[in-house]
């Protein structure tokens, strides 16, 4: 479970401070597929970075599986990410000097997995890229690079997947393929999927959708549903 309590992020901006996220409360249960939408600059990437512990909040508390990450050392955070979190960025972040296979191997070797080479090949097969195993990122198309990035993010079977506009640089067919791979991980393995996307069709497939604007949650389909339920109950009570 991912929990955020009154999490805010403020950065210095000239003489003033700029608040990017305002006292955000958010609970994402295990296995949920939640989409995060909002205009550019609304704080989506900042939010994902905070959940991944890549960035520290200015105030508030973040917990992953009940464990507060605020006071964790860089090493402990790296270990937590390696064990539990897969991150997919818009711009792939592959290591250019390593082949597709080696890029997928890296996180497994860091985690000390035994049958790493076998599993890496299997993962490449899952994303239909076995034929590209020994190619370097510069020899791959955008869609292929993103599928490698996904295979790498899946390497340690993370229970949380954070994806920041993973289909943003892809045409719709490649985007769909990449999206389906993440969805499968969510459905088959019950991994939590937090997907930032501009694609409203993809966002609509999530079980929950959160809209950010100027660093605030302006709608949350879960809360909206709870709100409607409460209202319906009230109406029923009133009419009985
Ligand atoms: N390190 C930083 N220093 C200053 N401003 C930042 C920093 N990171 C993000 N911002 C600003 O915070 C706002 C939110 O950014 P971001 O989370 O990247 O939004 P989004 O992903 O929704 O486009 C933007 O106005 C951005 O310019
Ligand atoms: Mg962003």
Tab-separated table of C-alpha atoms and ligand atoms in Angstrom:
chain	number	residue	atom	x	y	z
A	1	UNK	CA	0.000	0.000	0.000
A	2	UNK	CA	1.128	3.528	-0.792
A	3	UNK	CA	0.173	6.218	1.717
A	4	UNK	CA	0.752	9.950	1.555
A	5	UNK	CA	-0.238	12.186	4.429
A	6	UNK	CA	-0.183	15.959	4.008
A	7	UNK	CA	2.698	15.668	1.581
A	8	UNK	CA	3.884	18.918	0.093
A	9	UNK	CA	6.793	19.980	-2.056
A	10	UNK	CA	8.159	23.488	-2.108
A	11	UNK	CA	11.168	24.628	-4.096
A	12	UNK	CA	13.039	27.928	-3.942
A	13	UNK	CA	12.177	30.189	-6.855
A	14	UNK	CA	14.024	33.487	-6.943
A	15	UNK	CA	13.240	35.404	-3.768
A	16	UNK	CA	10.097	33.355	-3.120
A	17	UNK	CA	9.211	29.731	-2.630
A	18	UNK	CA	7.181	27.865	-5.196
A	19	UNK	CA	4.829	25.179	-3.914
A	20	UNK	CA	4.572	22.360	-6.448
A	21	UNK	CA	2.385	20.058	-4.317
A	22	UNK	CA	0.005	21.220	-1.603
A	23	UNK	CA	-0.593	19.002	1.460
A	24	UNK	CA	-1.619	15.966	-0.547
A	25	UNK	CA	-3.446	13.051	1.117
A	26	UNK	CA	-3.546	9.889	-0.936
A	27	UNK	CA	-3.920	6.179	-0.200
A	28	UNK	CA	-3.408	3.643	-2.992
A	29	UNK	CA	-4.247	0.071	-1.959
A	30	UNK	CA	-2.290	-2.940	-3.248
A	31	UNK	CA	-3.135	-3.998	-6.775
A	32	UNK	CA	-4.988	-0.846	-7.725
A	33	UNK	CA	-4.582	0.632	-11.205
A	34	UNK	CA	-4.755	4.381	-10.841
A	35	UNK	CA	-4.233	6.916	-13.590
A	36	UNK	CA	-2.984	10.420	-12.868
A	37	UNK	CA	-3.898	13.130	-15.313
A	38	UNK	CA	-3.493	16.896	-15.346
A	39	UNK	CA	-2.011	19.682	-17.416
A	40	UNK	CA	1.721	20.045	-17.862
A	41	UNK	CA	3.290	21.503	-14.712
A	42	UNK	CA	0.515	20.275	-12.396
A	43	UNK	CA	2.923	18.172	-10.305
A	44	UNK	CA	2.447	14.664	-11.729
A	45	UNK	CA	6.142	13.811	-12.147
A	46	UNK	CA	6.958	15.370	-8.791
A	47	UNK	CA	4.349	13.133	-7.166
A	48	UNK	CA	5.762	9.953	-8.757
A	49	UNK	CA	9.312	10.958	-7.806
A	50	UNK	CA	8.235	11.384	-4.184
A	51	UNK	CA	6.485	7.989	-4.095
A	52	UNK	CA	9.639	6.366	-5.528
A	53	UNK	CA	11.775	8.143	-2.947
A	54	UNK	CA	13.809	9.749	-5.738
A	55	UNK	CA	12.925	13.106	-4.233
A	56	UNK	CA	12.119	14.109	-0.639
A	57	UNK	CA	8.935	15.930	0.397
A	58	UNK	CA	9.172	19.346	2.092
A	59	UNK	CA	6.546	18.252	4.623
A	60	UNK	CA	4.265	15.323	5.320
A	61	UNK	CA	4.773	11.583	5.453
A	62	UNK	CA	5.058	8.881	2.787
A	63	UNK	CA	4.688	5.202	3.633
A	64	UNK	CA	5.266	2.176	1.460
A	65	UNK	CA	3.741	-0.999	2.911
A	66	UNK	CA	3.415	0.713	6.264
A	67	UNK	CA	7.051	1.762	6.355
A	68	UNK	CA	7.772	5.482	6.485
A	69	UNK	CA	10.330	6.408	3.831
A	70	UNK	CA	10.949	9.975	5.030
A	71	UNK	CA	13.891	9.234	7.268
A	72	UNK	CA	15.406	6.441	5.178
A	73	UNK	CA	19.037	6.673	4.065
A	74	UNK	CA	19.839	6.729	0.333
A	75	UNK	CA	21.021	3.115	0.613
A	76	UNK	CA	17.815	1.976	2.300
A	77	UNK	CA	15.757	3.797	-0.330
A	78	UNK	CA	17.742	2.185	-3.135
A	79	UNK	CA	17.132	-1.208	-1.546
A	80	UNK	CA	13.404	-0.525	-1.203
A	81	UNK	CA	13.189	0.541	-4.852
A	82	UNK	CA	15.137	-2.511	-5.973
A	83	UNK	CA	12.839	-4.824	-3.996
A	84	UNK	CA	9.459	-3.250	-4.608
A	85	UNK	CA	9.322	-0.541	-7.254
A	86	UNK	CA	9.576	-0.581	-11.037
A	87	UNK	CA	9.841	2.842	-12.677
A	88	UNK	CA	9.154	3.542	-16.355
A	89	UNK	CA	9.953	7.036	-17.623
A	90	UNK	CA	8.849	8.832	-20.758
A	91	UNK	CA	12.385	8.880	-22.095
A	92	UNK	CA	13.493	5.286	-21.534
A	93	UNK	CA	16.694	5.943	-19.473
A	94	UNK	CA	18.478	2.905	-20.908
A	95	UNK	CA	22.238	2.643	-20.490
A	96	UNK	CA	23.594	3.340	-24.017
A	97	UNK	CA	26.759	1.256	-23.639
A	98	UNK	CA	24.825	-1.890	-22.672
A	99	UNK	CA	22.846	-4.216	-24.936
A	100	UNK	CA	19.105	-4.748	-24.514
A	101	UNK	CA	19.769	-7.941	-22.552
A	102	UNK	CA	22.358	-6.287	-20.316
A	103	UNK	CA	20.029	-3.375	-19.575
A	104	UNK	CA	17.434	-5.847	-18.313
A	105	UNK	CA	20.073	-7.783	-16.359
A	106	UNK	CA	21.369	-4.830	-14.351
A	107	UNK	CA	18.557	-4.575	-11.754
A	108	UNK	CA	18.536	-8.355	-11.260
A	109	UNK	CA	22.259	-8.435	-10.665
A	110	UNK	CA	21.960	-5.568	-8.192
A	111	UNK	CA	19.242	-7.524	-6.382
A	112	UNK	CA	21.484	-10.627	-6.490
A	113	UNK	CA	19.018	-12.841	-8.352
A	114	UNK	CA	20.467	-16.253	-9.131
A	115	UNK	CA	19.014	-17.216	-12.513
A	116	UNK	CA	19.295	-13.636	-13.807
A	117	UNK	CA	20.448	-14.326	-17.428
A	118	UNK	CA	17.667	-16.858	-17.978
A	119	UNK	CA	15.040	-14.576	-16.540
A	120	UNK	CA	16.314	-11.620	-18.567
A	121	UNK	CA	15.883	-13.642	-21.768
A	122	UNK	CA	12.411	-14.643	-20.667
A	123	UNK	CA	11.500	-11.013	-19.994
A	124	UNK	CA	12.763	-10.017	-23.431
A	125	UNK	CA	10.540	-12.762	-24.829
A	126	UNK	CA	7.564	-11.377	-22.884
A	127	UNK	CA	8.024	-8.018	-24.615
A	128	UNK	CA	8.668	-9.697	-28.021
A	129	UNK	CA	12.284	-8.580	-28.282
A	130	UNK	CA	14.366	-11.754	-28.094
A	131	UNK	CA	15.671	-11.030	-31.603
A	132	UNK	CA	17.022	-7.713	-30.300
A	133	UNK	CA	18.805	-9.081	-27.226
A	134	UNK	CA	22.278	-8.087	-28.404
A	135	UNK	CA	21.367	-4.747	-29.927
A	136	UNK	CA	22.303	-1.464	-28.314
A	137	UNK	CA	19.666	1.195	-27.523
A	138	UNK	CA	20.853	3.326	-30.486
A	139	UNK	CA	19.917	0.429	-32.787
A	140	UNK	CA	16.348	0.230	-31.479
A	141	UNK	CA	13.198	2.181	-32.304
A	142	UNK	CA	11.396	4.255	-29.645
A	143	UNK	CA	8.779	1.547	-29.129
A	144	UNK	CA	11.443	-1.138	-28.786
A	145	UNK	CA	13.417	0.964	-26.308
A	146	UNK	CA	10.342	1.477	-24.170
A	147	UNK	CA	9.603	-2.259	-24.203
A	148	UNK	CA	13.181	-2.887	-23.005
A	149	UNK	CA	12.630	-0.287	-20.285
A	150	UNK	CA	9.466	-2.135	-19.282
A	151	UNK	CA	11.247	-5.497	-19.210
A	152	UNK	CA	13.865	-3.863	-16.969
A	153	UNK	CA	11.193	-2.366	-14.708
A	154	UNK	CA	9.584	-5.824	-14.393
A	155	UNK	CA	12.899	-7.575	-13.744
A	156	UNK	CA	12.501	-7.904	-9.982
A	157	UNK	CA	8.731	-8.453	-10.179
A	158	UNK	CA	7.986	-5.200	-8.389
A	159	UNK	CA	4.725	-4.978	-6.503
A	160	UNK	CA	4.506	-1.297	-7.428
A	161	UNK	CA	4.889	0.065	-10.938
A	162	UNK	CA	5.245	3.791	-11.438
A	163	UNK	CA	5.009	4.967	-15.034
A	164	UNK	CA	5.522	8.590	-16.052
A	165	UNK	CA	3.991	9.152	-19.490
A	166	UNK	CA	5.510	5.877	-20.736
A	167	UNK	CA	3.659	6.085	-24.042
A	168	UNK	CA	4.212	9.823	-24.540
A	169	UNK	CA	6.940	9.414	-27.158
A	170	UNK	CA	5.346	6.484	-28.986
A	171	UNK	CA	2.867	6.185	-31.851
A	172	UNK	CA	-0.515	4.819	-30.850
A	173	UNK	CA	0.199	1.204	-31.846
A	174	UNK	CA	3.475	1.010	-29.903
A	175	UNK	CA	1.859	2.944	-27.065
A	176	UNK	CA	-0.921	0.397	-26.854
A	177	UNK	CA	1.565	-2.484	-26.784
A	178	UNK	CA	3.548	-0.892	-23.947
A	179	UNK	CA	0.344	-0.117	-22.060
A	180	UNK	CA	-0.935	-3.699	-22.454
A	181	UNK	CA	2.307	-5.053	-20.972
A	182	UNK	CA	1.866	-2.932	-17.862
A	183	UNK	CA	-1.803	-3.795	-17.610
A	184	UNK	CA	-0.958	-7.496	-17.773
A	185	UNK	CA	1.483	-7.073	-14.883
A	186	UNK	CA	-1.281	-5.358	-12.923
A	187	UNK	CA	-3.962	-7.946	-13.735
A	188	UNK	CA	-1.900	-11.164	-13.643
A	189	UNK	CA	0.486	-10.427	-10.823
A	190	UNK	CA	-1.657	-7.974	-8.894
A	191	UNK	CA	1.025	-5.274	-9.055
A	192	UNK	CA	-0.099	-1.764	-8.190
A	193	UNK	CA	0.059	0.474	-11.270
A	194	UNK	CA	0.298	4.244	-11.003
A	195	UNK	CA	0.220	5.635	-14.525
A	196	UNK	CA	0.721	9.279	-15.446
A	197	UNK	CA	-0.642	9.811	-18.928
A	198	UNK	CA	-1.976	12.440	-21.294
A	199	UNK	CA	-3.855	9.754	-23.184
A	200	UNK	CA	-7.442	9.927	-21.989
A	201	UNK	CA	-8.332	6.588	-23.577
A	202	UNK	CA	-5.634	4.815	-21.561
A	203	UNK	CA	-6.460	6.782	-18.415
A	204	UNK	CA	-10.097	5.718	-18.716
A	205	UNK	CA	-9.102	2.046	-18.415
A	206	UNK	CA	-7.847	2.583	-14.876
A	207	UNK	CA	-10.065	1.576	-11.979
A	208	UNK	CA	-9.383	4.943	-10.406
A	209	UNK	CA	-8.489	8.270	-11.937
A	210	UNK	CA	-6.950	11.238	-10.143
A	211	UNK	CA	-6.736	14.700	-11.645
A	212	UNK	CA	-4.103	17.182	-10.522
A	213	UNK	CA	-4.092	20.906	-11.139
A	214	UNK	CA	-1.556	23.355	-9.723
A	215	UNK	CA	-0.336	20.752	-7.247
A	216	UNK	CA	-3.750	19.863	-5.881
A	217	UNK	CA	-6.078	16.914	-6.411
A	218	UNK	CA	-9.104	18.369	-8.179
A	219	UNK	CA	-10.887	15.064	-8.692
A	220	UNK	CA	-10.472	11.488	-7.552
A	221	UNK	CA	-12.934	8.962	-8.997
A	222	UNK	CA	-12.652	6.837	-5.818
A	223	UNK	CA	-13.576	9.737	-3.602
A	224	UNK	CA	-16.219	10.906	-6.054
A	225	UNK	CA	-17.765	7.399	-5.909
A	226	UNK	CA	-17.675	7.373	-2.093
A	227	UNK	CA	-19.228	10.809	-2.103
A	228	UNK	CA	-22.023	9.643	-4.437
A	229	UNK	CA	-22.664	6.568	-2.273
A	230	UNK	CA	-22.971	8.727	0.811
A	231	UNK	CA	-25.336	11.017	-1.030
A	232	UNK	CA	-27.465	8.119	-2.293
A	233	UNK	CA	-27.693	6.716	1.235
A	234	UNK	CA	-28.754	10.119	2.481
A	235	UNK	CA	-31.441	10.320	-0.205
A	236	UNK	CA	-32.675	6.810	0.662
A	237	UNK	CA	-32.876	7.640	4.359
A	238	UNK	CA	-34.663	10.891	3.565
A	239	UNK	CA	-37.238	9.198	1.331
A	240	UNK	CA	-37.982	6.219	3.621
B	1	LIG	N1	13.456	20.963	-8.987
B	1	LIG	C1	12.579	21.901	-9.347
B	1	LIG	N2	12.843	23.213	-9.156
B	1	LIG	C2	11.959	24.160	-9.512
B	1	LIG	N3	10.784	23.918	-10.059
B	1	LIG	C3	10.460	22.644	-10.293
B	1	LIG	C4	11.322	21.560	-9.960
B	1	LIG	N4	10.721	20.400	-10.309
B	1	LIG	C5	9.536	20.750	-10.835
B	1	LIG	N5	9.371	22.081	-10.837
B	1	LIG	C6	8.166	22.820	-11.277
B	1	LIG	O1	7.065	22.256	-10.588
B	1	LIG	C7	5.924	22.179	-11.404
B	1	LIG	C8	5.434	20.758	-11.501
B	1	LIG	O2	6.345	20.009	-12.247
B	1	LIG	P1	6.110	18.490	-12.668
B	1	LIG	O3	5.881	17.672	-11.452
B	1	LIG	O4	7.214	18.107	-13.555
B	1	LIG	O5	4.737	18.601	-13.483
B	1	LIG	P2	4.085	17.618	-14.551
B	1	LIG	O6	4.800	16.315	-14.480
B	1	LIG	O7	2.640	17.530	-14.131
B	1	LIG	O8	4.224	18.285	-15.875
B	1	LIG	C9	6.318	22.794	-12.735
B	1	LIG	O9	5.916	24.137	-12.714
B	1	LIG	C10	7.833	22.657	-12.729
B	1	LIG	O10	8.417	23.675	-13.499
B	2	LIG	MG1	5.840	15.263	-15.942
